[in-house]
Amino acid sequence: MKITARAVLIAVSLLAFELPVLGEETSTPSGAPPGWPDPIEDSGIHSLVLVDQLEYWGSDEQDALRWDLISWVGGDYHRLWIKTEGEVLTAGAGGELELFDLQYGRLIAPFWDLLVGAGYQRVWGPGSDPDHLYAVVGVQGLAPQWFEVDANLRLSEKGDLSADLEAEYDLLLTQRLVLQPRFETSLALQEVEEFGVGEGFNAVRLGARLRYEIRREFAPYIGVTWNRKLGDTADLAREEGEDVEDFSLIAGVRLWF
Protein backbone atom coordinates (compact mmCIF):
# COMPACT_ATOMS: atom_id res chain seq x y z
CA MET A 1 0.00 0.00 0.00
CA LYS A 2 1.39 3.36 -1.00
CA ILE A 3 1.34 6.04 1.72
CA THR A 4 1.57 9.52 0.41
CA ALA A 5 3.33 12.37 2.15
CA ARG A 6 0.01 14.19 2.43
CA ALA A 7 -1.58 11.31 4.38
CA VAL A 8 1.38 11.19 6.77
CA LEU A 9 1.05 14.94 7.39
CA ILE A 10 -2.66 14.64 8.23
CA ALA A 11 -2.02 11.76 10.65
CA VAL A 12 0.71 13.67 12.49
CA SER A 13 -1.56 16.72 12.79
CA LEU A 14 -4.37 14.68 14.31
CA LEU A 15 -2.04 13.11 16.86
CA ALA A 16 -0.77 16.55 17.83
CA PHE A 17 -4.31 17.59 18.72
CA GLU A 18 -5.02 14.42 20.70
CA LEU A 19 -1.81 14.07 22.73
CA PRO A 20 -1.63 16.13 25.94
CA VAL A 21 0.97 18.83 26.18
CA LEU A 22 3.92 17.72 28.33
CA GLY A 23 3.36 18.79 31.95
CA GLU A 24 -0.36 19.60 31.45
CA GLU A 25 -2.85 17.76 33.70
CA THR A 26 -5.26 15.49 31.88
CA SER A 27 -8.04 16.00 34.43
CA THR A 28 -8.89 17.68 37.73
CA PRO A 29 -8.48 15.80 41.04
CA SER A 30 -12.21 15.06 40.91
CA GLY A 31 -11.83 13.41 37.53
CA ALA A 32 -13.39 16.22 35.48
CA PRO A 33 -11.67 17.08 32.17
CA PRO A 34 -9.31 20.09 32.22
CA GLY A 35 -11.23 23.34 32.20
CA TRP A 36 -14.43 21.75 33.45
CA PRO A 37 -15.93 22.63 36.89
CA ASP A 38 -15.86 20.02 39.62
CA PRO A 39 -18.94 17.77 39.70
CA ILE A 40 -21.72 18.79 42.07
CA GLU A 41 -21.88 16.58 45.13
CA ASP A 42 -25.25 14.82 45.06
CA SER A 43 -24.69 12.03 47.53
CA GLY A 44 -24.45 14.08 50.70
CA ILE A 45 -26.56 13.64 53.84
CA HIS A 46 -28.99 16.46 54.57
CA SER A 47 -31.79 17.06 57.07
CA LEU A 48 -34.84 19.21 57.69
CA VAL A 49 -37.12 19.95 60.63
CA LEU A 50 -40.35 21.70 59.60
CA VAL A 51 -42.82 22.79 62.26
CA ASP A 52 -45.63 23.38 59.80
CA GLN A 53 -48.15 24.21 62.50
CA LEU A 54 -47.57 25.32 66.07
CA GLU A 55 -50.78 27.09 66.91
CA TYR A 56 -53.55 28.03 69.30
CA TRP A 57 -57.17 27.15 68.48
CA GLY A 58 -59.92 29.26 69.98
CA SER A 59 -63.52 28.09 69.65
CA ASP A 60 -66.83 28.18 71.48
CA GLU A 61 -66.38 24.55 72.56
CA GLN A 62 -62.84 24.38 73.94
CA ASP A 63 -59.44 25.86 73.18
CA ALA A 64 -56.41 23.80 72.26
CA LEU A 65 -52.74 23.92 71.37
CA ARG A 66 -51.89 22.00 68.20
CA TRP A 67 -48.74 20.92 66.45
CA ASP A 68 -47.86 19.42 63.08
CA LEU A 69 -44.19 18.56 62.61
CA ILE A 70 -42.31 16.76 59.87
CA SER A 71 -38.62 15.95 59.78
CA TRP A 72 -36.29 13.93 57.58
CA VAL A 73 -32.62 13.04 57.28
CA GLY A 74 -30.89 11.39 54.33
CA GLY A 75 -29.95 11.88 50.70
CA ASP A 76 -31.86 12.51 47.51
CA TYR A 77 -33.20 8.96 47.20
CA HIS A 78 -33.26 7.44 50.69
CA ARG A 79 -34.50 9.22 53.80
CA LEU A 80 -35.66 8.55 57.34
CA TRP A 81 -38.87 10.45 58.11
CA ILE A 82 -40.59 11.45 61.35
CA LYS A 83 -44.10 12.91 61.37
CA THR A 84 -46.19 13.89 64.34
CA GLU A 85 -49.50 15.69 64.86
CA GLY A 86 -51.64 16.24 67.91
CA GLU A 87 -53.32 18.62 70.30
CA VAL A 88 -53.54 19.42 74.00
CA LEU A 89 -56.68 21.00 75.43
CA THR A 90 -55.85 24.17 77.31
CA ALA A 91 -58.45 23.43 79.99
CA GLY A 92 -56.37 20.43 81.04
CA ALA A 93 -59.10 17.99 80.03
CA GLY A 94 -56.81 15.87 77.90
CA GLY A 95 -55.48 15.68 74.41
CA GLU A 96 -54.57 13.42 71.54
CA LEU A 97 -51.40 12.29 69.86
CA GLU A 98 -53.02 11.82 66.46
CA LEU A 99 -49.93 10.26 64.95
CA PHE A 100 -46.25 9.68 65.54
CA ASP A 101 -44.84 8.01 62.44
CA LEU A 102 -41.31 6.72 61.87
CA GLN A 103 -40.87 5.86 58.19
CA TYR A 104 -38.34 4.97 55.54
CA GLY A 105 -38.78 7.02 52.36
CA ARG A 106 -37.68 6.20 48.83
CA LEU A 107 -37.85 8.71 45.97
CA ILE A 108 -40.00 7.04 43.29
CA ALA A 109 -40.53 9.99 40.94
CA PRO A 110 -39.53 13.66 40.80
CA PHE A 111 -41.04 15.32 43.91
CA TRP A 112 -42.64 12.06 45.12
CA ASP A 113 -41.60 9.74 47.94
CA LEU A 114 -42.97 6.35 48.95
CA LEU A 115 -42.93 5.98 52.73
CA VAL A 116 -43.19 2.78 54.79
CA GLY A 117 -42.95 2.44 58.54
CA ALA A 118 -44.76 2.27 61.86
CA GLY A 119 -46.60 4.68 64.10
CA TYR A 120 -48.28 5.26 67.44
CA GLN A 121 -51.56 6.96 68.43
CA ARG A 122 -52.87 7.80 71.89
CA VAL A 123 -55.80 9.67 73.44
CA TRP A 124 -55.72 10.79 77.04
CA GLY A 125 -58.09 12.55 79.41
CA PRO A 126 -61.13 11.62 81.53
CA GLY A 127 -61.88 7.92 81.36
CA SER A 128 -59.75 5.39 79.55
CA ASP A 129 -56.61 6.39 77.66
CA PRO A 130 -56.61 4.20 74.54
CA ASP A 131 -53.52 3.79 72.43
CA HIS A 132 -52.28 1.52 69.67
CA LEU A 133 -49.45 0.82 67.27
CA TYR A 134 -49.93 0.57 63.53
CA ALA A 135 -48.10 -0.06 60.28
CA VAL A 136 -48.28 2.72 57.71
CA VAL A 137 -47.56 3.08 54.01
CA GLY A 138 -48.05 6.29 52.09
CA VAL A 139 -46.98 8.69 49.41
CA GLN A 140 -46.00 12.30 49.75
CA GLY A 141 -45.12 14.85 47.13
CA LEU A 142 -46.10 17.67 44.82
CA ALA A 143 -49.06 17.13 42.53
CA PRO A 144 -49.47 19.12 39.29
CA GLN A 145 -50.07 22.85 39.95
CA TRP A 146 -47.86 22.53 43.08
CA PHE A 147 -50.38 21.03 45.47
CA GLU A 148 -48.65 19.31 48.39
CA VAL A 149 -50.26 15.92 49.00
CA ASP A 150 -49.82 13.42 51.84
CA ALA A 151 -51.84 10.18 51.67
CA ASN A 152 -51.51 7.22 54.02
CA LEU A 153 -52.93 3.76 54.66
CA ARG A 154 -52.74 2.50 58.26
CA LEU A 155 -53.23 -1.00 59.69
CA SER A 156 -53.46 -1.15 63.49
CA GLU A 157 -52.16 -3.96 65.66
CA LYS A 158 -55.81 -5.08 66.06
CA GLY A 159 -56.33 -5.28 62.30
CA ASP A 160 -58.25 -2.02 61.86
CA LEU A 161 -57.63 -0.43 58.46
CA SER A 162 -57.91 3.31 57.87
CA ALA A 163 -56.75 5.93 55.40
CA ASP A 164 -56.16 9.67 55.49
CA LEU A 165 -55.45 12.40 52.99
CA GLU A 166 -54.09 15.94 53.31
CA ALA A 167 -53.67 18.51 50.55
CA GLU A 168 -52.47 22.09 50.79
CA TYR A 169 -51.34 24.87 48.51
CA ASP A 170 -49.11 27.90 49.03
CA LEU A 171 -50.58 30.91 47.27
CA LEU A 172 -48.00 33.73 47.18
CA LEU A 173 -49.85 37.03 47.56
CA THR A 174 -46.49 38.79 47.76
CA GLN A 175 -42.93 37.53 48.20
CA ARG A 176 -43.52 37.31 51.97
CA LEU A 177 -47.30 37.05 52.41
CA VAL A 178 -48.59 33.52 51.76
CA LEU A 179 -52.14 32.16 51.92
CA GLN A 180 -52.33 28.43 52.52
CA PRO A 181 -55.68 26.63 52.04
CA ARG A 182 -55.72 23.11 53.45
CA PHE A 183 -58.00 20.10 53.15
CA GLU A 184 -58.00 16.94 55.27
CA THR A 185 -60.21 13.88 55.41
CA SER A 186 -60.07 10.32 56.70
CA LEU A 187 -62.00 7.06 56.50
CA ALA A 188 -62.05 3.72 58.29
CA LEU A 189 -63.10 0.25 57.20
CA GLN A 190 -64.04 -0.77 60.75
CA GLU A 191 -65.51 0.98 63.76
CA VAL A 192 -62.98 1.71 66.49
CA GLU A 193 -65.23 2.94 69.32
CA GLU A 194 -62.45 3.53 71.85
CA PHE A 195 -61.05 6.25 69.53
CA GLY A 196 -64.49 7.56 68.61
CA VAL A 197 -64.07 6.40 65.02
CA GLY A 198 -66.96 5.00 63.02
CA GLU A 199 -67.04 3.01 59.81
CA GLY A 200 -66.79 4.98 56.58
CA PHE A 201 -65.74 8.58 56.15
CA ASN A 202 -64.93 9.99 59.59
CA ALA A 203 -64.43 13.71 59.18
CA VAL A 204 -63.50 16.57 56.94
CA ARG A 205 -61.42 19.58 57.92
CA LEU A 206 -61.00 22.77 55.92
CA GLY A 207 -58.61 25.52 56.89
CA ALA A 208 -56.85 28.61 55.64
CA ARG A 209 -53.74 30.21 57.12
CA LEU A 210 -52.27 33.55 56.18
CA ARG A 211 -48.60 33.78 57.12
CA TYR A 212 -46.01 36.51 56.86
CA GLU A 213 -42.47 35.24 56.31
CA ILE A 214 -40.29 37.55 58.38
CA ARG A 215 -37.62 35.12 57.29
CA ARG A 216 -38.18 32.07 55.14
CA GLU A 217 -37.48 30.01 58.26
CA PHE A 218 -39.84 31.93 60.56
CA ALA A 219 -43.40 32.95 59.74
CA PRO A 220 -46.21 33.85 62.19
CA TYR A 221 -49.73 33.33 60.87
CA ILE A 222 -53.43 33.65 61.59
CA GLY A 223 -56.26 31.60 60.16
CA VAL A 224 -59.53 29.78 60.47
CA THR A 225 -60.53 26.13 60.44
CA TRP A 226 -63.79 24.24 60.16
CA ASN A 227 -64.22 20.63 61.26
CA ARG A 228 -67.15 18.31 60.62
CA LYS A 229 -67.52 14.72 61.83
CA LEU A 230 -69.34 12.47 59.41
CA GLY A 231 -71.45 9.32 59.36
CA ASP A 232 -70.98 6.80 62.16
CA THR A 233 -68.24 8.94 63.71
CA ALA A 234 -70.74 11.78 64.10
CA ASP A 235 -73.23 9.34 65.69
CA LEU A 236 -70.63 8.21 68.23
CA ALA A 237 -69.87 11.85 69.07
CA ARG A 238 -73.56 12.63 69.62
CA GLU A 239 -73.86 9.61 71.98
CA GLU A 240 -70.98 11.07 74.03
CA GLY A 241 -72.64 14.49 74.07
CA GLU A 242 -69.99 16.04 71.83
CA ASP A 243 -70.48 18.53 69.02
CA VAL A 244 -70.01 17.18 65.51
CA GLU A 245 -69.03 20.51 64.03
CA ASP A 246 -66.88 23.36 65.19
CA PHE A 247 -65.28 26.51 63.86
CA SER A 248 -62.02 27.88 65.29
CA LEU A 249 -59.86 30.93 64.98
CA ILE A 250 -56.18 30.11 65.02
CA ALA A 251 -52.87 31.88 65.52
CA GLY A 252 -49.48 30.29 65.33
CA VAL A 253 -46.03 30.19 63.89
CA ARG A 254 -44.39 28.16 61.13
CA LEU A 255 -40.67 27.54 61.27
CA TRP A 256 -38.02 25.27 59.81
CA PHE A 257 -34.32 24.66 60.20
C-alpha positions as a Python dict, from the first residue, in 0.01 Angstrom:
ca = {
    (1, 'M'): (0, 0, 0),
    (2, 'K'): (139, 336, -100),
    (3, 'I'): (134, 604, 172),
    (4, 'T'): (157, 952, 41),
    (5, 'A'): (333, 1237, 215),
    (6, 'R'): (1, 1419, 243),
    (7, 'A'): (-158, 1131, 438),
    (8, 'V'): (138, 1119, 677),
    (9, 'L'): (105, 1494, 739),
    (10, 'I'): (-266, 1464, 823),
    (11, 'A'): (-202, 1176, 1065),
    (12, 'V'): (71, 1367, 1249),
    (13, 'S'): (-156, 1672, 1279),
    (14, 'L'): (-437, 1468, 1431),
    (15, 'L'): (-204, 1311, 1686),
    (16, 'A'): (-77, 1655, 1783),
    (17, 'F'): (-431, 1759, 1872),
    (18, 'E'): (-502, 1442, 2070),
    (19, 'L'): (-181, 1407, 2273),
    (20, 'P'): (-163, 1613, 2594),
    (21, 'V'): (97, 1883, 2618),
    (22, 'L'): (392, 1772, 2833),
    (23, 'G'): (336, 1879, 3195),
    (24, 'E'): (-36, 1960, 3145),
    (25, 'E'): (-285, 1776, 3370),
    (26, 'T'): (-526, 1549, 3188),
    (27, 'S'): (-804, 1600, 3443),
    (28, 'T'): (-889, 1768, 3773),
    (29, 'P'): (-848, 1580, 4104),
    (30, 'S'): (-1221, 1506, 4091),
    (31, 'G'): (-1183, 1341, 3753),
    (32, 'A'): (-1339, 1622, 3548),
    (33, 'P'): (-1167, 1708, 3217),
    (34, 'P'): (-931, 2009, 3222),
    (35, 'G'): (-1123, 2334, 3220),
    (36, 'W'): (-1443, 2175, 3345),
    (37, 'P'): (-1593, 2263, 3689),
    (38, 'D'): (-1586, 2002, 3962),
    (39, 'P'): (-1894, 1777, 3970),
    (40, 'I'): (-2172, 1879, 4207),
    (41, 'E'): (-2188, 1658, 4513),
    (42, 'D'): (-2525, 1482, 4506),
    (43, 'S'): (-2469, 1203, 4753),
    (44, 'G'): (-2445, 1408, 5070),
    (45, 'I'): (-2656, 1364, 5384),
    (46, 'H'): (-2899, 1646, 5457),
    (47, 'S'): (-3179, 1706, 5707),
    (48, 'L'): (-3484, 1921, 5769),
    (49, 'V'): (-3712, 1995, 6063),
    (50, 'L'): (-4035, 2170, 5960),
    (51, 'V'): (-4282, 2279, 6226),
    (52, 'D'): (-4563, 2338, 5980),
    (53, 'Q'): (-4815, 2421, 6250),
    (54, 'L'): (-4757, 2532, 6607),
    (55, 'E'): (-5078, 2709, 6691),
    (56, 'Y'): (-5355, 2803, 6930),
    (57, 'W'): (-5717, 2715, 6848),
    (58, 'G'): (-5992, 2926, 6998),
    (59, 'S'): (-6352, 2809, 6965),
    (60, 'D'): (-6683, 2818, 7148),
    (61, 'E'): (-6638, 2455, 7256),
    (62, 'Q'): (-6284, 2438, 7394),
    (63, 'D'): (-5944, 2586, 7318),
    (64, 'A'): (-5641, 2380, 7226),
    (65, 'L'): (-5274, 2392, 7137),
    (66, 'R'): (-5189, 2200, 6820),
    (67, 'W'): (-4874, 2092, 6645),
    (68, 'D'): (-4786, 1942, 6308),
    (69, 'L'): (-4419, 1856, 6261),
    (70, 'I'): (-4231, 1676, 5987),
    (71, 'S'): (-3862, 1595, 5978),
    (72, 'W'): (-3629, 1393, 5758),
    (73, 'V'): (-3262, 1304, 5728),
    (74, 'G'): (-3089, 1139, 5433),
    (75, 'G'): (-2995, 1188, 5070),
    (76, 'D'): (-3186, 1251, 4751),
    (77, 'Y'): (-3320, 896, 4720),
    (78, 'H'): (-3326, 744, 5069),
    (79, 'R'): (-3450, 922, 5380),
    (80, 'L'): (-3566, 855, 5734),
    (81, 'W'): (-3887, 1045, 5811),
    (82, 'I'): (-4059, 1145, 6135),
    (83, 'K'): (-4410, 1291, 6137),
    (84, 'T'): (-4619, 1389, 6434),
    (85, 'E'): (-4950, 1569, 6486),
    (86, 'G'): (-5164, 1624, 6791),
    (87, 'E'): (-5332, 1862, 7030),
    (88, 'V'): (-5354, 1942, 7400),
    (89, 'L'): (-5668, 2100, 7543),
    (90, 'T'): (-5585, 2417, 7731),
    (91, 'A'): (-5845, 2343, 7999),
    (92, 'G'): (-5637, 2043, 8104),
    (93, 'A'): (-5910, 1799, 8003),
    (94, 'G'): (-5681, 1587, 7790),
    (95, 'G'): (-5548, 1568, 7441),
    (96, 'E'): (-5457, 1342, 7154),
    (97, 'L'): (-5140, 1229, 6986),
    (98, 'E'): (-5302, 1182, 6646),
    (99, 'L'): (-4993, 1026, 6495),
    (100, 'F'): (-4625, 968, 6554),
    (101, 'D'): (-4484, 801, 6244),
    (102, 'L'): (-4131, 672, 6187),
    (103, 'Q'): (-4087, 586, 5819),
    (104, 'Y'): (-3834, 497, 5554),
    (105, 'G'): (-3878, 702, 5236),
    (106, 'R'): (-3768, 620, 4883),
    (107, 'L'): (-3785, 871, 4597),
    (108, 'I'): (-4000, 704, 4329),
    (109, 'A'): (-4053, 999, 4094),
    (110, 'P'): (-3953, 1366, 4080),
    (111, 'F'): (-4104, 1532, 4391),
    (112, 'W'): (-4264, 1206, 4512),
    (113, 'D'): (-4160, 974, 4794),
    (114, 'L'): (-4297, 635, 4895),
    (115, 'L'): (-4293, 598, 5273),
    (116, 'V'): (-4319, 278, 5479),
    (117, 'G'): (-4295, 244, 5854),
    (118, 'A'): (-4476, 227, 6186),
    (119, 'G'): (-4660, 468, 6410),
    (120, 'Y'): (-4828, 526, 6744),
    (121, 'Q'): (-5156, 696, 6843),
    (122, 'R'): (-5287, 780, 7189),
    (123, 'V'): (-5580, 967, 7344),
    (124, 'W'): (-5572, 1079, 7704),
    (125, 'G'): (-5809, 1255, 7941),
    (126, 'P'): (-6113, 1162, 8153),
    (127, 'G'): (-6188, 792, 8136),
    (128, 'S'): (-5975, 539, 7955),
    (129, 'D'): (-5661, 639, 7766),
    (130, 'P'): (-5661, 420, 7454),
    (131, 'D'): (-5352, 379, 7243),
    (132, 'H'): (-5228, 152, 6967),
    (133, 'L'): (-4945, 82, 6727),
    (134, 'Y'): (-4993, 57, 6353),
    (135, 'A'): (-4810, -6, 6028),
    (136, 'V'): (-4828, 272, 5771),
    (137, 'V'): (-4756, 308, 5401),
    (138, 'G'): (-4805, 629, 5209),
    (139, 'V'): (-4698, 869, 4941),
    (140, 'Q'): (-4600, 1230, 4975),
    (141, 'G'): (-4512, 1485, 4713),
    (142, 'L'): (-4610, 1767, 4482),
    (143, 'A'): (-4906, 1713, 4253),
    (144, 'P'): (-4947, 1912, 3929),
    (145, 'Q'): (-5007, 2285, 3995),
    (146, 'W'): (-4786, 2253, 4308),
    (147, 'F'): (-5038, 2103, 4547),
    (148, 'E'): (-4865, 1931, 4839),
    (149, 'V'): (-5026, 1592, 4900),
    (150, 'D'): (-4982, 1342, 5184),
    (151, 'A'): (-5184, 1018, 5167),
    (152, 'N'): (-5151, 722, 5402),
    (153, 'L'): (-5293, 376, 5466),
    (154, 'R'): (-5274, 250, 5826),
    (155, 'L'): (-5323, -100, 5969),
    (156, 'S'): (-5346, -115, 6349),
    (157, 'E'): (-5216, -396, 6566),
    (158, 'K'): (-5581, -508, 6606),
    (159, 'G'): (-5633, -528, 6230),
    (160, 'D'): (-5825, -202, 6186),
    (161, 'L'): (-5763, -43, 5846),
    (162, 'S'): (-5791, 331, 5787),
    (163, 'A'): (-5675, 593, 5540),
    (164, 'D'): (-5616, 967, 5549),
    (165, 'L'): (-5545, 1240, 5299),
    (166, 'E'): (-5409, 1594, 5331),
    (167, 'A'): (-5367, 1851, 5055),
    (168, 'E'): (-5247, 2209, 5079),
    (169, 'Y'): (-5134, 2487, 4851),
    (170, 'D'): (-4911, 2790, 4903),
    (171, 'L'): (-5058, 3091, 4727),
    (172, 'L'): (-4800, 3373, 4718),
    (173, 'L'): (-4985, 3703, 4756),
    (174, 'T'): (-4649, 3879, 4776),
    (175, 'Q'): (-4293, 3753, 4820),
    (176, 'R'): (-4352, 3731, 5197),
    (177, 'L'): (-4730, 3705, 5241),
    (178, 'V'): (-4859, 3352, 5176),
    (179, 'L'): (-5214, 3216, 5192),
    (180, 'Q'): (-5233, 2843, 5252),
    (181, 'P'): (-5568, 2663, 5204),
    (182, 'R'): (-5572, 2311, 5345),
    (183, 'F'): (-5800, 2010, 5315),
    (184, 'E'): (-5800, 1694, 5527),
    (185, 'T'): (-6021, 1388, 5541),
    (186, 'S'): (-6007, 1032, 5670),
    (187, 'L'): (-6200, 706, 5650),
    (188, 'A'): (-6205, 372, 5829),
    (189, 'L'): (-6310, 25, 5720),
    (190, 'Q'): (-6404, -77, 6075),
    (191, 'E'): (-6551, 98, 6376),
    (192, 'V'): (-6298, 171, 6649),
    (193, 'E'): (-6523, 294, 6932),
    (194, 'E'): (-6245, 353, 7185),
    (195, 'F'): (-6105, 625, 6953),
    (196, 'G'): (-6449, 756, 6861),
    (197, 'V'): (-6407, 640, 6502),
    (198, 'G'): (-6696, 500, 6302),
    (199, 'E'): (-6704, 301, 5981),
    (200, 'G'): (-6679, 498, 5658),
    (201, 'F'): (-6574, 858, 5615),
    (202, 'N'): (-6493, 999, 5959),
    (203, 'A'): (-6443, 1371, 5918),
    (204, 'V'): (-6350, 1657, 5694),
    (205, 'R'): (-6142, 1958, 5792),
    (206, 'L'): (-6100, 2277, 5592),
    (207, 'G'): (-5861, 2552, 5689),
    (208, 'A'): (-5685, 2861, 5564),
    (209, 'R'): (-5374, 3021, 5712),
    (210, 'L'): (-5227, 3355, 5618),
    (211, 'R'): (-4860, 3378, 5712),
    (212, 'Y'): (-4601, 3651, 5686),
    (213, 'E'): (-4247, 3524, 5631),
    (214, 'I'): (-4029, 3755, 5838),
    (215, 'R'): (-3762, 3512, 5729),
    (216, 'R'): (-3818, 3207, 5514),
    (217, 'E'): (-3748, 3001, 5826),
    (218, 'F'): (-3984, 3193, 6056),
    (219, 'A'): (-4340, 3295, 5974),
    (220, 'P'): (-4621, 3385, 6219),
    (221, 'Y'): (-4973, 3333, 6087),
    (222, 'I'): (-5343, 3365, 6159),
    (223, 'G'): (-5626, 3160, 6016),
    (224, 'V'): (-5953, 2978, 6047),
    (225, 'T'): (-6053, 2613, 6044),
    (226, 'W'): (-6379, 2424, 6016),
    (227, 'N'): (-6422, 2063, 6126),
    (228, 'R'): (-6715, 1831, 6062),
    (229, 'K'): (-6752, 1472, 6183),
    (230, 'L'): (-6934, 1247, 5941),
    (231, 'G'): (-7145, 932, 5936),
    (232, 'D'): (-7098, 680, 6216),
    (233, 'T'): (-6824, 894, 6371),
    (234, 'A'): (-7074, 1178, 6410),
    (235, 'D'): (-7323, 934, 6569),
    (236, 'L'): (-7063, 821, 6823),
    (237, 'A'): (-6987, 1185, 6907),
    (238, 'R'): (-7356, 1263, 6962),
    (239, 'E'): (-7386, 961, 7198),
    (240, 'E'): (-7098, 1107, 7403),
    (241, 'G'): (-7264, 1449, 7407),
    (242, 'E'): (-6999, 1604, 7183),
    (243, 'D'): (-7048, 1853, 6902),
    (244, 'V'): (-7001, 1718, 6551),
    (245, 'E'): (-6903, 2051, 6403),
    (246, 'D'): (-6688, 2336, 6519),
    (247, 'F'): (-6528, 2651, 6386),
    (248, 'S'): (-6202, 2788, 6529),
    (249, 'L'): (-5986, 3093, 6498),
    (250, 'I'): (-5618, 3011, 6502),
    (251, 'A'): (-5287, 3188, 6552),
    (252, 'G'): (-4948, 3029, 6533),
    (253, 'V'): (-4603, 3019, 6389),
    (254, 'R'): (-4439, 2816, 6113),
    (255, 'L'): (-4067, 2754, 6127),
    (256, 'W'): (-3802, 2527, 5981),
    (257, 'F'): (-3432, 2466, 6020),
}
